[in-house]
Coordinates of C-alpha atoms in Angstrom, one line a residue:
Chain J
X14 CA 0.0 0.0 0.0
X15 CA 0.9 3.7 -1.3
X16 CA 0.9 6.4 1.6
X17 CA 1.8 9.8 0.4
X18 CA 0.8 13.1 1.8
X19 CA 0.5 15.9 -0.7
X20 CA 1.5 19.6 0.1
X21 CA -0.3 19.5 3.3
X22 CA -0.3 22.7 4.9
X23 CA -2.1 23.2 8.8
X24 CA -2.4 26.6 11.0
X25 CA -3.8 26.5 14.7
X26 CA -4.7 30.3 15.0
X27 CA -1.7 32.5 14.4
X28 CA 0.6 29.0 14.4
X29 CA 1.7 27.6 11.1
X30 CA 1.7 23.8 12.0
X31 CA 2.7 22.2 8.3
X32 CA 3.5 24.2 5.6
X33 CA 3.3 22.0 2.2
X34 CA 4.1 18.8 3.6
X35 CA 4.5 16.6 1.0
X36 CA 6.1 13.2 1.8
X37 CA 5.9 9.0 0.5
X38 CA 5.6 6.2 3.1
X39 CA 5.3 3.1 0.7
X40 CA 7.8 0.4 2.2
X41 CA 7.2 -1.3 5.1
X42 CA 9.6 -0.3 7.8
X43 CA 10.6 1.3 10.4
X44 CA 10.2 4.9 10.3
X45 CA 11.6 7.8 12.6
X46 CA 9.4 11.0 12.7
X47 CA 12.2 13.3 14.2
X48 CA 11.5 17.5 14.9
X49 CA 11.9 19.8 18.1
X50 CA 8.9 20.8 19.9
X51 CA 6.1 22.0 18.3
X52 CA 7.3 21.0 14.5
X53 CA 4.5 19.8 13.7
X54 CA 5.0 16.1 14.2
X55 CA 1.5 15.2 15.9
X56 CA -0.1 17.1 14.3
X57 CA 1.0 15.2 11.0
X58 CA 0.0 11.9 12.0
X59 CA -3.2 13.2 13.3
X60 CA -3.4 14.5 9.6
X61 CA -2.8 11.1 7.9
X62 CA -5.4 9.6 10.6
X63 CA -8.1 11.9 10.2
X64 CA -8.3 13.1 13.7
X65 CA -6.9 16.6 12.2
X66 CA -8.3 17.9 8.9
X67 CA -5.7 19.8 7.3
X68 CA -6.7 23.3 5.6
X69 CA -4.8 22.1 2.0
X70 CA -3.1 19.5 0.7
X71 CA -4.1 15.3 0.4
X72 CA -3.3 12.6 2.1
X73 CA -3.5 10.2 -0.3
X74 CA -3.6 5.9 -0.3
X75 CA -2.8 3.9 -3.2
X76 CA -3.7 7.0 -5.0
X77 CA -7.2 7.8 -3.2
X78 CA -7.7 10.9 -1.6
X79 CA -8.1 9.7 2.6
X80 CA -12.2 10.3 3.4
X81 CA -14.4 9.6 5.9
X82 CA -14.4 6.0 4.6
X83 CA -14.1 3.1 7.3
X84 CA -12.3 0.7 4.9
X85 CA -9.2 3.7 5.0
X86 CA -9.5 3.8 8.4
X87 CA -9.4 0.6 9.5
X88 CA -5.4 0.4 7.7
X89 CA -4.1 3.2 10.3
X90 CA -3.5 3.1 14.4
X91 CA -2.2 6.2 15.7
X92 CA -1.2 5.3 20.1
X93 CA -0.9 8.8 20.8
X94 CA 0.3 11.2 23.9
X95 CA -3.5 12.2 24.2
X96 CA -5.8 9.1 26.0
X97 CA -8.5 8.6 23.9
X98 CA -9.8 5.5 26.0
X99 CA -12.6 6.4 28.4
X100 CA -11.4 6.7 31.6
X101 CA -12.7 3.9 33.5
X102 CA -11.6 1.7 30.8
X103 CA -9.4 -1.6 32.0
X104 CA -7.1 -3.2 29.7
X105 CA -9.1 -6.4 29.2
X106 CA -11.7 -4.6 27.8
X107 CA -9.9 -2.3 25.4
X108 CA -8.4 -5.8 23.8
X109 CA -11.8 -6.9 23.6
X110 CA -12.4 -3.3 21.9
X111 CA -9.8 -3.4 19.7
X112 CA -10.9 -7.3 18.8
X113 CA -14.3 -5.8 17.8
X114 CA -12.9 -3.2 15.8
X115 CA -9.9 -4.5 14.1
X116 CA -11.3 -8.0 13.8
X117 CA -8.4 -10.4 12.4
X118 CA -5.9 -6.9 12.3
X119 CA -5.7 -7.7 15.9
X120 CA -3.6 -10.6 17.9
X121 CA -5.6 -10.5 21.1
X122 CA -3.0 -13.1 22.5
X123 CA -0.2 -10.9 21.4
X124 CA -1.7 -7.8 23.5
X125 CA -1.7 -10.0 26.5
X126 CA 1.2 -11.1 26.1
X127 CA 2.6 -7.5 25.6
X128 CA 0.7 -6.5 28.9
X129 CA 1.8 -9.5 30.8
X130 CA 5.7 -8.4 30.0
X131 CA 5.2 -5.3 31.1
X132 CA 3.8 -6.0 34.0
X133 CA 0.6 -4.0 33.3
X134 CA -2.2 -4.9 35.1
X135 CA -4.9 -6.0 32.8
X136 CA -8.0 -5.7 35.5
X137 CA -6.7 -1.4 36.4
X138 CA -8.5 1.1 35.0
X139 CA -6.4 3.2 33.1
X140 CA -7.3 6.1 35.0
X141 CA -5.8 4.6 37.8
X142 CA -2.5 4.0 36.2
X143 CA 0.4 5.7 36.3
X144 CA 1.8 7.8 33.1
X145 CA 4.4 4.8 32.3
X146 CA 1.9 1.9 32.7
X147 CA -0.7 4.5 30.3
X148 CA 2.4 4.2 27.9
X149 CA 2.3 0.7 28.1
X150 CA -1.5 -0.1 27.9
X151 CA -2.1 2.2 24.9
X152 CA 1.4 0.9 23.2
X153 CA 0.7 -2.7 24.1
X154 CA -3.0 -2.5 21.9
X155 CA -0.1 -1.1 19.0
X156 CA 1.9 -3.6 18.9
X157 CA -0.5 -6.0 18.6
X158 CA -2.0 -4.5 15.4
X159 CA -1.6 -6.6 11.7
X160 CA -2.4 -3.3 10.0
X161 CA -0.7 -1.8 7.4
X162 CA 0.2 1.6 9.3
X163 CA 0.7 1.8 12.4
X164 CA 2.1 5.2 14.2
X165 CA 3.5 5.8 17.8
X166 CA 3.9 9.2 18.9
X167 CA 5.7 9.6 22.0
X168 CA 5.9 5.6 22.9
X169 CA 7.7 6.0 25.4
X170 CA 6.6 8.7 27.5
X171 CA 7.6 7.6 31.5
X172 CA 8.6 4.4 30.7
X173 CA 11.9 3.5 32.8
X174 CA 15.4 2.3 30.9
X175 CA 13.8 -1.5 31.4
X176 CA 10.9 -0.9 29.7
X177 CA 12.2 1.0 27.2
X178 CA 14.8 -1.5 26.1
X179 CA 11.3 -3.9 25.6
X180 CA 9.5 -2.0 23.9
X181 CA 11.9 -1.2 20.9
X182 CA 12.6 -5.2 21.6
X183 CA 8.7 -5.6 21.0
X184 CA 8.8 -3.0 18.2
X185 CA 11.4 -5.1 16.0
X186 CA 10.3 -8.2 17.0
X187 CA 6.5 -6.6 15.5
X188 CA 7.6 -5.0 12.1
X189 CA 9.8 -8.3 11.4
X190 CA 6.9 -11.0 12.0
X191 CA 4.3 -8.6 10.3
X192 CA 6.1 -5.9 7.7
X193 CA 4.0 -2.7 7.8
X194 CA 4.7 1.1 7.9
X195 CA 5.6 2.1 11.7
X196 CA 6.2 5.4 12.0
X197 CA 8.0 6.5 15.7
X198 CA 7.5 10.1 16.7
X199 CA 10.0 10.8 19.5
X200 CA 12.7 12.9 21.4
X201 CA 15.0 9.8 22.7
X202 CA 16.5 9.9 19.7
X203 CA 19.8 8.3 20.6
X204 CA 17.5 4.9 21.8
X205 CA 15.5 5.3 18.4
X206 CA 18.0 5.2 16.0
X207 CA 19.0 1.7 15.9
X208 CA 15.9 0.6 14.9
X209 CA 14.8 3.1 12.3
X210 CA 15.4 2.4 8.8
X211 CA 14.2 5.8 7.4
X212 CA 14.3 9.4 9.1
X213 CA 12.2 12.5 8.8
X214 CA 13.1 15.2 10.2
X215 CA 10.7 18.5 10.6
X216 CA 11.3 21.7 11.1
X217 CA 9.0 24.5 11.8
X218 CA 6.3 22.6 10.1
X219 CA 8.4 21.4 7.0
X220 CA 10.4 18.6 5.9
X221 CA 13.9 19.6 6.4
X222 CA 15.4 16.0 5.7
X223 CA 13.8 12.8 4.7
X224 CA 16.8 10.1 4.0
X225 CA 17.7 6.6 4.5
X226 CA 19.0 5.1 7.6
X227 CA 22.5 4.8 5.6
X228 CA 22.4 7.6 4.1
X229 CA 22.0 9.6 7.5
X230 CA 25.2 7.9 8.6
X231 CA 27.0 9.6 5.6
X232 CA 25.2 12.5 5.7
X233 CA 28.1 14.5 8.2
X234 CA 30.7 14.2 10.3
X235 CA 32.4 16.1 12.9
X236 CA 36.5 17.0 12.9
X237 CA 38.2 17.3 16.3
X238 CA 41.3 18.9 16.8
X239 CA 43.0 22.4 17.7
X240 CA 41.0 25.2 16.6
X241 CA 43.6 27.1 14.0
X242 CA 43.9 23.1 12.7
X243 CA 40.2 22.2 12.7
X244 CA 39.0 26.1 11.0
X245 CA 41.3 26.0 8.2
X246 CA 40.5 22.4 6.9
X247 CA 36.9 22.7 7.7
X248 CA 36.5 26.0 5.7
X249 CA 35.8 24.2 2.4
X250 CA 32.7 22.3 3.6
X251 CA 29.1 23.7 4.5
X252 CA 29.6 23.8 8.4
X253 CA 26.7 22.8 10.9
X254 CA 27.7 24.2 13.9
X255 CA 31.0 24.1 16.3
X256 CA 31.5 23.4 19.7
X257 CA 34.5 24.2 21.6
X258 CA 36.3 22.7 24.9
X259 CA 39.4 24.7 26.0
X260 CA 41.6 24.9 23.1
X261 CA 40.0 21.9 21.5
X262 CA 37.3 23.1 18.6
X263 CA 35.1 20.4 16.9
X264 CA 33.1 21.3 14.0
X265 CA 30.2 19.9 12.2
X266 CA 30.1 19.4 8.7
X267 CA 28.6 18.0 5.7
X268 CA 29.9 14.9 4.1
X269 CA 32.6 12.3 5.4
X270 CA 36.1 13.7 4.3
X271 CA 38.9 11.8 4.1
X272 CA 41.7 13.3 3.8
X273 CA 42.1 15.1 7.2
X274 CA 45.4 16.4 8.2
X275 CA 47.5 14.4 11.2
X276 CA 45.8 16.0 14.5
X277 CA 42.3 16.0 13.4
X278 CA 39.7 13.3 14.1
X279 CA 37.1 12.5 11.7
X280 CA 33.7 10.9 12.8
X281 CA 30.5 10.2 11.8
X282 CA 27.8 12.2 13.3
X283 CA 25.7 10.1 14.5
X284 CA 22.0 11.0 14.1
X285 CA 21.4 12.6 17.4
X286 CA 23.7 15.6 17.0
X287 CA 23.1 15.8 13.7
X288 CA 19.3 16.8 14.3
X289 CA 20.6 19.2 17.2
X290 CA 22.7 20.8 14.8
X291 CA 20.3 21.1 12.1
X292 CA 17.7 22.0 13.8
X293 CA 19.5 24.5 16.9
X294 CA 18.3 28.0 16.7
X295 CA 21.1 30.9 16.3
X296 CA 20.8 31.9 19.8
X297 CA 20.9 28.0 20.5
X298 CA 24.3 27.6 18.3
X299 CA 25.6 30.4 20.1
X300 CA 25.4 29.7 23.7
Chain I
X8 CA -17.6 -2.1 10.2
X9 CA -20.4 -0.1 11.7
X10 CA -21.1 -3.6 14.4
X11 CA -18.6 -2.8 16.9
X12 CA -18.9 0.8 17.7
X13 CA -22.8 0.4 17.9
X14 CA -22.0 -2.8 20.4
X15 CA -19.8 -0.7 22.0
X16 CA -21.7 2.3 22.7
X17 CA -25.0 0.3 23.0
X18 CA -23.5 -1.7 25.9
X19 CA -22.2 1.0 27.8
X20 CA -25.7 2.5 27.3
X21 CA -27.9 -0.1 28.5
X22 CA -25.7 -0.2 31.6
X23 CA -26.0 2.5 32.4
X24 CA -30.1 2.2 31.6
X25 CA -29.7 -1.0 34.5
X26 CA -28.2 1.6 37.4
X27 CA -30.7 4.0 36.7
X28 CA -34.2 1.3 37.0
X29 CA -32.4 -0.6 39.7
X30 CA -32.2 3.4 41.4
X31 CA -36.5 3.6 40.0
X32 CA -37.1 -0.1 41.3
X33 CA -35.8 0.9 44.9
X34 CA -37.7 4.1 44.6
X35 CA -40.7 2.0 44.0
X36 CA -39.9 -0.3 47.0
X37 CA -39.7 2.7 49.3
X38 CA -43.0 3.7 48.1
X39 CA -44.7 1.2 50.6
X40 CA -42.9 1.9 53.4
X41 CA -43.1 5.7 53.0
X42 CA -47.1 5.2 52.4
X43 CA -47.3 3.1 55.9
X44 CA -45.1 5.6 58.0
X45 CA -46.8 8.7 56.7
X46 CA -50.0 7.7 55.5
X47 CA -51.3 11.5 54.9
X48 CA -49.2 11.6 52.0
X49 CA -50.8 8.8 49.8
X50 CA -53.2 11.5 48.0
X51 CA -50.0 13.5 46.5
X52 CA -47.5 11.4 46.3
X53 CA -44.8 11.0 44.0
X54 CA -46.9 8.6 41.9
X55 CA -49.1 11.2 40.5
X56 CA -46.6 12.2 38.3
X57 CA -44.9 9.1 36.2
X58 CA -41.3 7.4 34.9
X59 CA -41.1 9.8 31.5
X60 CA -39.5 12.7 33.5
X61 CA -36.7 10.6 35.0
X62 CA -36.5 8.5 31.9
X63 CA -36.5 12.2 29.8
X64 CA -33.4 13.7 31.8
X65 CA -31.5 10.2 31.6
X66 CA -31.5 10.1 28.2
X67 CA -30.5 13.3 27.8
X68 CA -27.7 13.0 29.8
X69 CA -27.0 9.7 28.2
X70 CA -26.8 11.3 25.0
X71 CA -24.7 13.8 26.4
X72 CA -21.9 11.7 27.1
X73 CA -22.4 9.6 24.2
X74 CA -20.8 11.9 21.9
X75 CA -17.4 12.3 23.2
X76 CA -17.3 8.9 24.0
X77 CA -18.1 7.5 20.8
X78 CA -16.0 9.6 18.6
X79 CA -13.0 8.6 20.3
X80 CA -13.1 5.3 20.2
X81 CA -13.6 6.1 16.1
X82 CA -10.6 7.9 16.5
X83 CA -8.6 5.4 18.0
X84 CA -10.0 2.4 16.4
X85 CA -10.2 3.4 13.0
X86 CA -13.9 4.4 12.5
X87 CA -15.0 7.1 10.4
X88 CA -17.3 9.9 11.5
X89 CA -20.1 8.5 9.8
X90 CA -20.3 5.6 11.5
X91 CA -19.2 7.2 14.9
X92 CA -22.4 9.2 14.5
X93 CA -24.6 6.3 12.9
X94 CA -23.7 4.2 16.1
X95 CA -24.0 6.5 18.6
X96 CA -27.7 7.6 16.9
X97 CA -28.5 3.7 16.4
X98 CA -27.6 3.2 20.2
X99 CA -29.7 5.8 21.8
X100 CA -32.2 4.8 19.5
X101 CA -32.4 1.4 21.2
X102 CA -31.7 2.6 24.3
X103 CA -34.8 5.2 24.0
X104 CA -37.0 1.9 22.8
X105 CA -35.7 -0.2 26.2
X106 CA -36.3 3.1 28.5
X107 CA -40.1 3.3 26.7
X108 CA -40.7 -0.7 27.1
X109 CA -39.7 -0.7 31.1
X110 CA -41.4 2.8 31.8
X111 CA -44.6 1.3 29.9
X112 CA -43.6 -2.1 32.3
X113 CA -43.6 0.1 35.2
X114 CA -46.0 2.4 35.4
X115 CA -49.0 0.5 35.9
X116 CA -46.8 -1.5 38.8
X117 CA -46.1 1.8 39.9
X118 CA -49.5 2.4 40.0
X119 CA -50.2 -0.7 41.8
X120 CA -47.7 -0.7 44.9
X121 CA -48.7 3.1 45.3
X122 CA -52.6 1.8 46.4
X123 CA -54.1 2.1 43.0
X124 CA -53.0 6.3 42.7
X125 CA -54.6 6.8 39.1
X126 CA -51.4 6.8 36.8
X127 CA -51.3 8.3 33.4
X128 CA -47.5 9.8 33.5
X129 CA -47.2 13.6 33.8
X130 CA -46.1 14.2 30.4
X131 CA -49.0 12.4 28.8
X132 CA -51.7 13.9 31.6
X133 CA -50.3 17.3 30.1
X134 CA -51.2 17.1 27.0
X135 CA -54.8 14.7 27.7
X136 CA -54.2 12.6 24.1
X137 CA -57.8 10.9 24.0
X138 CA -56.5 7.0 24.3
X139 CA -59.7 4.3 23.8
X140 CA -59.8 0.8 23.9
X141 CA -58.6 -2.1 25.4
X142 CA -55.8 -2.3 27.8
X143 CA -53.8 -3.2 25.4
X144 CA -53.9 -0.7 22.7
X145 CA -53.3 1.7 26.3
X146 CA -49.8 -0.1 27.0
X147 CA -49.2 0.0 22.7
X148 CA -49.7 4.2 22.6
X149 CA -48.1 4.4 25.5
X150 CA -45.1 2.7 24.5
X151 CA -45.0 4.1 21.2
X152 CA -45.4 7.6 22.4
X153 CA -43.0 7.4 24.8
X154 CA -40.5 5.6 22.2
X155 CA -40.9 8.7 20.3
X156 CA -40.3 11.1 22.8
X157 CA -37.6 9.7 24.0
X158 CA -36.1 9.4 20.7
X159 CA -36.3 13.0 20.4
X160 CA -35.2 13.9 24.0
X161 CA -32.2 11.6 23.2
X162 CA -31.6 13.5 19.9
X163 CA -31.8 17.3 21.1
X164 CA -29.2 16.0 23.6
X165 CA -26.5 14.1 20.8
X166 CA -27.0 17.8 19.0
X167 CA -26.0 19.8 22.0
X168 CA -23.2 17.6 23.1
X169 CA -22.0 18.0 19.3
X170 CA -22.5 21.7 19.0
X171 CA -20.6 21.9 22.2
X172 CA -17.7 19.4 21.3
X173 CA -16.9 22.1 18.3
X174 CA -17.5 25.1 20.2
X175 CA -13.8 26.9 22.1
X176 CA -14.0 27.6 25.8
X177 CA -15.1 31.3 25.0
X178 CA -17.8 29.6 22.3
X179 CA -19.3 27.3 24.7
X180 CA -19.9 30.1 27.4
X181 CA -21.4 32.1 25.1
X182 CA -23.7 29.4 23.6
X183 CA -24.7 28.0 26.7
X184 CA -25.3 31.4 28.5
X185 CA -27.1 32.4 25.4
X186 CA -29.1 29.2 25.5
X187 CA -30.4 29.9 29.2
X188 CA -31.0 34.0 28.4
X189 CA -33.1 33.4 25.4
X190 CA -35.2 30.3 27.9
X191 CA -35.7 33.1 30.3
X192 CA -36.7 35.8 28.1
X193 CA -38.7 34.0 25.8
X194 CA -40.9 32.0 28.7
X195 CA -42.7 35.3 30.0
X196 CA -42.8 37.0 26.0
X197 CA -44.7 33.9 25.3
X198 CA -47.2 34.5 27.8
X199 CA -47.7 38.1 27.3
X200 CA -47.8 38.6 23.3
X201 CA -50.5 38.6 21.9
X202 CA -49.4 38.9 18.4
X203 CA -50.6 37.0 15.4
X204 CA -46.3 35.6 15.0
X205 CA -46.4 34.0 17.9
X206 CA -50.1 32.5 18.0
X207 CA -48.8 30.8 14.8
X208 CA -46.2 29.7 16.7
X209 CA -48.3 28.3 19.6
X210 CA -50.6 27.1 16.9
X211 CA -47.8 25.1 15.0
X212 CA -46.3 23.6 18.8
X213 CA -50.4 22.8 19.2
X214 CA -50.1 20.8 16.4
X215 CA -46.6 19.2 16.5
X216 CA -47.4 18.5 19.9
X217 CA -50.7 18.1 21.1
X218 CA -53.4 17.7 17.9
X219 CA -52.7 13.7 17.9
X220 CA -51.2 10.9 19.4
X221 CA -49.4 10.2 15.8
X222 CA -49.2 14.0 14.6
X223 CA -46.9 13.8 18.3
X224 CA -44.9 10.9 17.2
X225 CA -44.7 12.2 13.9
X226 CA -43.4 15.3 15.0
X227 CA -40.9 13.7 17.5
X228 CA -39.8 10.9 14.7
X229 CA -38.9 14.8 12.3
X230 CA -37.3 16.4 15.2
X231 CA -35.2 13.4 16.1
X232 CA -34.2 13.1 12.2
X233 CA -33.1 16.8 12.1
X234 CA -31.2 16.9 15.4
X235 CA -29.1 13.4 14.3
X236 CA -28.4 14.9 10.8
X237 CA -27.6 18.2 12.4
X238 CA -25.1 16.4 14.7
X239 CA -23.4 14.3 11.8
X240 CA -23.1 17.6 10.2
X241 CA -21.2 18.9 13.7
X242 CA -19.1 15.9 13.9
X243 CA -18.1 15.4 10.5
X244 CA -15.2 17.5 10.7
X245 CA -14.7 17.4 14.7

């Protein structure tokens, strides 16, 4: 199945959200929805889902504009920040729920099993529950979804290191036995990466990078050495940003040189730093 | 597609239906015991006026809640507005059919544990339809009268929870305080005026609401059809 979104543009008031957001999510994979906050990265896969109606632009599937058609909908689970469960709601019944609705999309089994790693107790209301064990109830349902698109925005919003590590376990684990679009929204970047085979990275509500996991890797690299050293070899690339420690100066840059004097280290930038320095404001690169 | 979110919300509906009658049924045990203790009350008790009014502002609030409720679990399951709205209409719908079958149920018991108070139900007694015939065809108009009605209470309240789910904070005071001025105002204008507008008005509310038994239902069965397309109309783009 063909996702693409077609200049999609979204204000809230006086905010510009999106501004012509046009991007393709065809292969199954796993996808990382990167962007500071308040780049507009909810509010895009609220777009694609239909929760938010965008004021231009298409999202479109195998060529079909998105409506208010139940067929469309059914393809696309969004576990988002906001609880959209009623309140009393305990976590046997939202599998039974999502049974219902999804039919044979959903592995009830799975979801238990999900629940029953966690430790989440299936009989709690989720009102009762605490922020990380919300995480885990809503993200548990997720994972348990044979659906062709599947989205997590903020999964793992107060879960400790433990849980954490299992859920990105869960997540591979997911998108290897069933392929489908996952797209991850988050700000753990670092823990993300790994697992992501394509990035998107948003910026004041448009795409400022969309590449390939590799492709990311070779995108820049950073050269450490003595400032004088590092500022006259690094003056004949596009420069990201610098940071300096004593007399030590390293500076981000595009592309992977390799013909760096003796004294200078040259390194990947791993993704992480590269969306800090890509996406840092002035006063930001400054301080 | 449209199965599970009218299972949903109808479920969640008719238990709530069960906490209010199991409140009714111990009202109607109490009655007894109230009756013995303070027998000078048995001419105006709370059995001259009937089930509908209870029922009325349950399934209002019912429909209240059933809006919110039903759009997300569209939103998070993967459900259309269409079929949000065409469940949660469908729902109240039975719900408003169940509420009208028990209140038709128990009435006349009501009538009977109360010492045989003569029991018609306040609405009806208000507007004095002219029912004939056997018992029967009594319990039949009953029950289809109050089907209606409640369908339309039901409605009004699915249109008000939708116009106030798209409303902003600042929107919804306004509406709502609106909503209560224009009540106030127009309640003591409606007694005074004697203009030919509003005796047309009173003339066409005569005859929505009072000419018939069916010109009622009729009525109701129009208003409830409005309000529901009004609310898919709200919700659509909520």
């Amino acid at each position: 199945m063909k996702l693409s979104l077609e200049g999609i543009k979204k204000t809230f008031g006086n905010v510009k959200a999106l501004e012509n957001v046009s991007l393709s999510l065809n292969e199954p994979g796993i996808y990382g929805l990167l962007g500071r906050n308040g780049a507009g990265k909810t509010t895009l896969l609220n777009i694609i889902c239909r929760r938010v109606f965008p004021d231009s632009g298409a999202v479109m599937l195998d060529g079909n504009p998105i409506g208010d058609c139940d067929e469309q909908l059914s393809l696309f689970h969004m576990m988002g920040e906001k609880t959209y469960y009623d309140e009393d709601l305990k976590f046997k019944d939202a599998v039974k729920y999502a049974e219902d609705f999804y039919g044979c999309g959903f592995r009830k089994d799975q979801a238990l099993r999900y629940a029953d790693l966690f430790g989440l107790d299936a009989g709690k209301k989720i009102e009762k529950l605490s922020t990380g064990y919300k995480t885990i109830f809503k993200s548990s349902i997720a994972l348990a979804l044979d659906i062709p698109f599947v989205f997590f925005d903020e999964p793992v919003l107060g879960l400790d290191a433990n849980h954490r590590e299992m859920f990105y376990k869960l997540l591979l684990e997911d998108c290897s036995r069933d392929p489908k679009v996952i797209v991850v929204s988050t700000h753990l970047i670092e823990e993300v990466a790994p697992l992501v085979e394509r990035f998107i990275i948003l910026k004041e509500g448009k795409v400022l990078m969309e590449k390939s996991a590799e492709s990311m890797d070779a995108y820049a690299s950073s050269v450490t050495g003595p400032k004088e050293s590092v500022e006259s070899y690094v003056a004949r690339f596009q420069i990201l940003g610098r940071s300096f420690i004593g007399k030590l100066e390293t500076a981000y840059i595009v592309g992977q040189p390799d013909d760096a004097p003796q004294g200078l280290t040259v390194q990947n930038l791993d993704v992480q730093r590269l969306f800090i320095e890509l996406t840092n404001t002035k006063k930001e690169a400054m301080a | 597609m449209l199965r599970a979110p009218f299972k949903k919300t109808l479920v969640n509906n008719l238990f709530g239906i069960a906490i209010f009658y199991s409140f009714l049924v111990f009202l109607l045990i109490l009655v007894p015991l109230v009756l013995r203790l303070f027998p000078q009350l048995e001419q105006n008790i709370m059995m001259n006026g009937g089930f509908e009014m209870f029922s009325l502002i349950f399934i209002f609030v019912l429909a209240l809640t059933t809006v919110k409720d039903n759009l997300y679990a569209s939103m998070v399951f993967g459900r259309s507005r269409k079929t949000a709205v065409l469940s949660g209409v469908l729902s109240l719908v039975v719900c408003a059919a169940v509420l009208a079958l028990l209140d038709s149920v128990f009435n006349p018991l009501a009538s009977v544990i109360s010492r045989g108070v003569t029991y018609w139900g306040l609405m009806f007694q208000i507007f004095k339809f002219p029912v004939t015939g056997s018992p029967f065809s009594y319990f039949r108009t009953y029950l289809i009268w109050r089907f209606f009605l409640y369908c339309a209470m039901a409605m009004f309240g699915y249109l008000l929870s939708s116009i106030n789910y798209r409303l902003n904070k600042l929107g919804r005071w306004i509406f709502w305080v609106a909503f209560g001025l224009i009540a106030i105002i127009l309640l003591p204008v409606s007694f005074e005026s004697s203009s030919p507008f509003a005796f047309a008005i009173a003339g066409f509310i005569h005859f929505c609401l009072a000419s018939s038994v069916w010109g009622f239902c009729l009525s109701m069965l129009l208003f409830s059809v409005v309000a529901s397309f009004g609310s898919w109309l709200l919700q659509r783009r909520a």
